[in-house]
mmCIF file of C-alpha atoms in Angstrom:
data_model
loop_
_atom_site.group_PDB
_atom_site.id
_atom_site.type_symbol
_atom_site.label_atom_id
_atom_site.label_comp_id
_atom_site.label_asym_id
_atom_site.label_seq_id
_atom_site.Cartn_x
_atom_site.Cartn_y
_atom_site.Cartn_z
ATOM 1 C CA UNK P 1 48.961 -27.802 26.403
ATOM 2 C CA UNK P 2 47.336 -28.701 23.082
ATOM 3 C CA UNK P 3 45.862 -32.139 22.869
ATOM 4 C CA UNK P 4 45.787 -33.614 19.416
ATOM 5 C CA UNK P 5 42.724 -35.582 18.587
ATOM 6 C CA UNK P 6 43.539 -38.801 16.872
ATOM 7 C CA UNK P 7 41.092 -39.399 14.045
ATOM 8 C CA UNK P 8 40.689 -42.834 12.615
ATOM 9 C CA UNK P 9 40.646 -43.071 8.845
ATOM 10 C CA UNK P 10 37.783 -45.380 7.908
ATOM 11 C CA UNK P 11 38.779 -48.535 6.060
ATOM 12 C CA UNK P 12 36.426 -50.113 3.531
ATOM 13 C CA UNK P 13 37.023 -53.707 2.519
ATOM 14 C CA UNK P 14 35.024 -55.720 0.001
ATOM 15 C CA UNK P 15 35.277 -59.460 0.523
ATOM 16 C CA UNK P 16 33.876 -62.436 -1.341
ATOM 17 C CA UNK P 17 31.024 -64.299 0.310
ATOM 18 C CA UNK P 18 31.720 -67.885 1.271
ATOM 19 C CA UNK P 19 30.591 -70.405 3.918
ATOM 20 C CA UNK P 20 32.561 -68.557 6.608
ATOM 21 C CA UNK P 21 30.584 -65.326 6.220
ATOM 22 C CA UNK P 22 27.262 -66.327 4.652
ATOM 23 C CA UNK P 23 25.513 -65.737 7.993
ATOM 24 C CA UNK P 24 26.651 -62.103 7.877
ATOM 25 C CA UNK P 25 24.933 -61.813 4.483
ATOM 26 C CA UNK P 26 21.753 -63.291 5.971
ATOM 27 C CA UNK P 27 21.837 -60.780 8.830
ATOM 28 C CA UNK P 28 22.414 -57.855 6.465
ATOM 29 C CA UNK P 29 19.626 -58.937 4.117
ATOM 30 C CA UNK P 30 17.216 -59.239 7.070
ATOM 31 C CA UNK P 31 18.277 -55.818 8.387
ATOM 32 C CA UNK P 32 18.302 -53.873 5.128
ATOM 33 C CA UNK P 33 15.836 -55.441 2.714
ATOM 34 C CA UNK P 34 12.085 -55.943 3.108
ATOM 35 C CA UNK P 35 12.135 -59.400 1.510
ATOM 36 C CA UNK P 36 12.899 -62.764 3.124
ATOM 37 C CA UNK P 37 15.407 -64.753 1.073
ATOM 38 C CA UNK P 38 15.242 -68.565 0.963
ATOM 39 C CA UNK P 39 18.037 -71.117 1.204
ATOM 40 C CA UNK P 40 17.907 -71.360 -2.609
ATOM 41 C CA UNK P 41 19.089 -67.744 -2.819
ATOM 42 C CA UNK P 42 22.028 -68.377 -0.476
ATOM 43 C CA UNK P 43 23.027 -71.542 -2.348
ATOM 44 C CA UNK P 44 23.124 -69.509 -5.564
ATOM 45 C CA UNK P 45 25.385 -66.944 -3.857
ATOM 46 C CA UNK P 46 27.771 -69.636 -2.648
ATOM 47 C CA UNK P 47 27.902 -71.281 -6.071
ATOM 48 C CA UNK P 48 28.924 -67.984 -7.709
ATOM 49 C CA UNK P 49 31.601 -66.519 -5.404
ATOM 50 C CA UNK P 50 32.832 -63.967 -7.952
ATOM 51 C CA UNK P 51 29.360 -62.426 -8.112
ATOM 52 C CA UNK P 52 28.948 -61.285 -4.512
ATOM 53 C CA UNK P 53 30.688 -59.142 -1.915
ATOM 54 C CA UNK P 54 30.289 -58.070 1.679
ATOM 55 C CA UNK P 55 31.313 -54.551 2.606
ATOM 56 C CA UNK P 56 33.223 -54.124 5.836
ATOM 57 C CA UNK P 57 33.682 -50.659 7.320
ATOM 58 C CA UNK P 58 36.437 -50.802 9.936
ATOM 59 C CA UNK P 59 35.854 -54.567 10.165
ATOM 60 C CA UNK P 60 32.079 -54.213 10.696
ATOM 61 C CA UNK P 61 29.763 -55.859 8.118
ATOM 62 C CA UNK P 62 27.719 -52.964 6.739
ATOM 63 C CA UNK P 63 26.666 -53.805 3.171
ATOM 64 C CA UNK P 64 26.416 -56.401 0.455
ATOM 65 C CA UNK P 65 25.865 -57.048 -3.216
ATOM 66 C CA UNK P 66 24.806 -60.312 -4.854
ATOM 67 C CA UNK P 67 24.308 -60.775 -8.551
ATOM 68 C CA UNK P 68 24.223 -63.412 -11.264
ATOM 69 C CA UNK P 69 24.950 -63.579 -14.980
ATOM 70 C CA UNK P 70 22.234 -65.036 -17.146
ATOM 71 C CA UNK P 71 21.915 -64.836 -20.947
ATOM 72 C CA UNK P 72 24.588 -62.160 -21.233
ATOM 73 C CA UNK P 73 22.825 -59.926 -18.685
ATOM 74 C CA UNK P 74 24.186 -59.311 -15.214
ATOM 75 C CA UNK P 75 21.284 -59.167 -12.772
ATOM 76 C CA UNK P 76 21.707 -57.521 -9.357
ATOM 77 C CA UNK P 77 19.734 -59.680 -6.901
ATOM 78 C CA UNK P 78 20.547 -57.561 -3.843
ATOM 79 C CA UNK P 79 22.578 -54.475 -3.084
ATOM 80 C CA UNK P 80 22.303 -52.600 0.172
ATOM 81 C CA UNK P 81 23.998 -50.806 3.034
ATOM 82 C CA UNK P 82 22.997 -50.277 6.654
ATOM 83 C CA UNK P 83 21.328 -46.887 7.178
ATOM 84 C CA UNK P 84 24.049 -45.507 9.481
ATOM 85 C CA UNK P 85 26.707 -46.189 6.834
ATOM 86 C CA UNK P 86 24.976 -44.658 3.833
ATOM 87 C CA UNK P 87 26.486 -41.633 2.060
ATOM 88 C CA UNK P 88 29.987 -43.015 2.607
ATOM 89 C CA UNK P 89 30.450 -44.331 -0.972
ATOM 90 C CA UNK P 90 29.940 -47.951 0.150
ATOM 91 C CA UNK P 91 27.085 -48.489 -2.320
ATOM 92 C CA UNK P 92 29.229 -46.931 -5.033
ATOM 93 C CA UNK P 93 32.073 -49.333 -4.267
ATOM 94 C CA UNK P 94 29.696 -52.312 -4.351
ATOM 95 C CA UNK P 95 28.120 -51.171 -7.613
ATOM 96 C CA UNK P 96 31.557 -50.668 -9.174
ATOM 97 C CA UNK P 97 32.327 -54.349 -8.417
ATOM 98 C CA UNK P 98 29.160 -55.238 -10.348
ATOM 99 C CA UNK P 99 29.993 -52.985 -13.298
ATOM 100 C CA UNK P 100 33.563 -54.324 -13.459
ATOM 101 C CA UNK P 101 32.208 -57.862 -13.437
ATOM 102 C CA UNK P 102 29.697 -57.043 -16.201
ATOM 103 C CA UNK P 103 32.542 -55.665 -18.286
ATOM 104 C CA UNK P 104 34.796 -58.687 -17.619
ATOM 105 C CA UNK P 105 31.956 -61.081 -18.494
ATOM 106 C CA UNK P 106 31.174 -59.013 -21.629
ATOM 107 C CA UNK P 107 27.568 -58.564 -20.552
ATOM 108 C CA UNK P 108 25.380 -56.420 -22.761
ATOM 109 C CA UNK P 109 23.451 -54.960 -19.798
ATOM 110 C CA UNK P 110 23.094 -54.789 -16.028
ATOM 111 C CA UNK P 111 19.551 -55.032 -14.640
ATOM 112 C CA UNK P 112 17.761 -55.016 -11.296
ATOM 113 C CA UNK P 113 14.315 -54.551 -9.841
ATOM 114 C CA UNK P 114 13.573 -51.747 -7.399
ATOM 115 C CA UNK P 115 10.364 -51.207 -5.459
ATOM 116 C CA UNK P 116 8.556 -48.429 -7.332
ATOM 117 C CA UNK P 117 8.307 -46.286 -4.193
ATOM 118 C CA UNK P 118 12.083 -46.409 -3.503
ATOM 119 C CA UNK P 119 13.026 -43.082 -5.073
ATOM 120 C CA UNK P 120 16.393 -42.951 -3.257
ATOM 121 C CA UNK P 121 17.459 -46.223 -4.908
ATOM 122 C CA UNK P 122 16.219 -45.097 -8.315
ATOM 123 C CA UNK P 123 18.195 -41.831 -8.036
ATOM 124 C CA UNK P 124 21.297 -43.755 -6.907
ATOM 125 C CA UNK P 125 21.211 -46.028 -9.948
ATOM 126 C CA UNK P 126 20.374 -43.212 -12.355
ATOM 127 C CA UNK P 127 23.628 -41.506 -11.312
ATOM 128 C CA UNK P 128 25.399 -44.566 -12.735
ATOM 129 C CA UNK P 129 23.613 -44.547 -16.087
ATOM 130 C CA UNK P 130 20.672 -46.814 -15.252
ATOM 131 C CA UNK P 131 17.247 -45.973 -16.599
ATOM 132 C CA UNK P 132 13.749 -47.390 -16.168
ATOM 133 C CA UNK P 133 13.172 -50.103 -18.754
ATOM 134 C CA UNK P 134 9.801 -51.294 -17.473
ATOM 135 C CA UNK P 135 7.210 -50.554 -14.785
ATOM 136 C CA UNK P 136 5.773 -53.801 -13.423
ATOM 137 C CA UNK P 137 2.531 -53.914 -11.399
ATOM 138 C CA UNK P 138 2.191 -56.554 -8.681
ATOM 139 C CA UNK P 139 5.840 -57.635 -8.844
ATOM 140 C CA UNK P 140 6.239 -57.851 -5.057
ATOM 141 C CA UNK P 141 3.689 -60.186 -3.554
ATOM 142 C CA UNK P 142 4.177 -59.252 0.109
ATOM 143 C CA UNK P 143 5.233 -55.594 -0.101
ATOM 144 C CA UNK P 144 3.208 -52.401 -0.331
ATOM 145 C CA UNK P 145 3.299 -50.897 -2.856
ATOM 146 C CA UNK P 146 3.584 -54.040 -4.945
ATOM 147 C CA UNK P 147 4.967 -52.329 -8.047
ATOM 148 C CA UNK P 148 8.544 -52.558 -9.236
ATOM 149 C CA UNK P 149 10.726 -50.764 -11.744
ATOM 150 C CA UNK P 150 13.087 -52.771 -13.915
ATOM 151 C CA UNK P 151 16.220 -50.640 -14.153
ATOM 152 C CA UNK P 152 18.842 -51.230 -16.804
ATOM 153 C CA UNK P 153 22.228 -49.942 -17.772
ATOM 154 C CA UNK P 154 23.328 -50.884 -21.253
ATOM 155 C CA UNK P 155 27.009 -51.699 -21.267
ATOM 156 C CA UNK P 156 29.257 -50.209 -23.923
ATOM 157 C CA UNK P 157 30.235 -52.826 -26.487
ATOM 158 C CA UNK P 158 33.808 -53.963 -26.292
ATOM 159 C CA UNK P 159 36.094 -52.672 -28.962
ATOM 160 C CA UNK P 160 37.161 -56.190 -29.923
ATOM 161 C CA UNK P 161 35.435 -57.285 -33.083
ATOM 162 C CA UNK P 162 33.490 -54.084 -33.558
ATOM 163 C CA UNK P 163 32.670 -53.391 -37.148
ATOM 164 C CA UNK P 164 34.048 -50.183 -38.551
ATOM 165 C CA UNK P 165 31.179 -48.518 -40.490
ATOM 166 C CA UNK P 166 33.614 -47.661 -43.292
ATOM 167 C CA UNK P 167 34.361 -51.399 -43.658
ATOM 168 C CA UNK P 168 30.717 -52.392 -43.899
ATOM 169 C CA UNK P 169 30.479 -53.148 -47.578
ATOM 170 C CA UNK P 170 27.589 -54.705 -49.419
ATOM 171 C CA UNK P 171 28.606 -57.162 -52.053
ATOM 172 C CA UNK P 172 26.158 -57.457 -54.934
#
């Protein structure tokens, strides 16, 4: 008699971060990232609920993204995924939330800092059109190495209000 193996299709959910799940964000940050985040960081997250998400894989909290918009630039404060859940497109889904938000907010660029030794992260972001804008020595006070790369993806200008070069006339 053949026994059929029942395989569970993984379910990925991205949920907004609020007071009910902020502790999950704290746990993920402590597990994934080498930096301790202060209460000021978490207050910023709660004040901007459209700018953050938790990733749940079959109802387990496995990743997060937190960002903010400042001066027409969307800045990714944190983005990460637990090691056992990497290579499952969770980071891609989280980054797509960021890029959609940048487009909706009409941001001219998306930026983030990455520890200079984190080549996996740099390669991940490069696949999405990010490039190194600046190399900053001594950016991280308590990490080794202390250097960071400022990565940036310039967003395509919206078509609204774009000037057609053929309409650009100089009046003398």
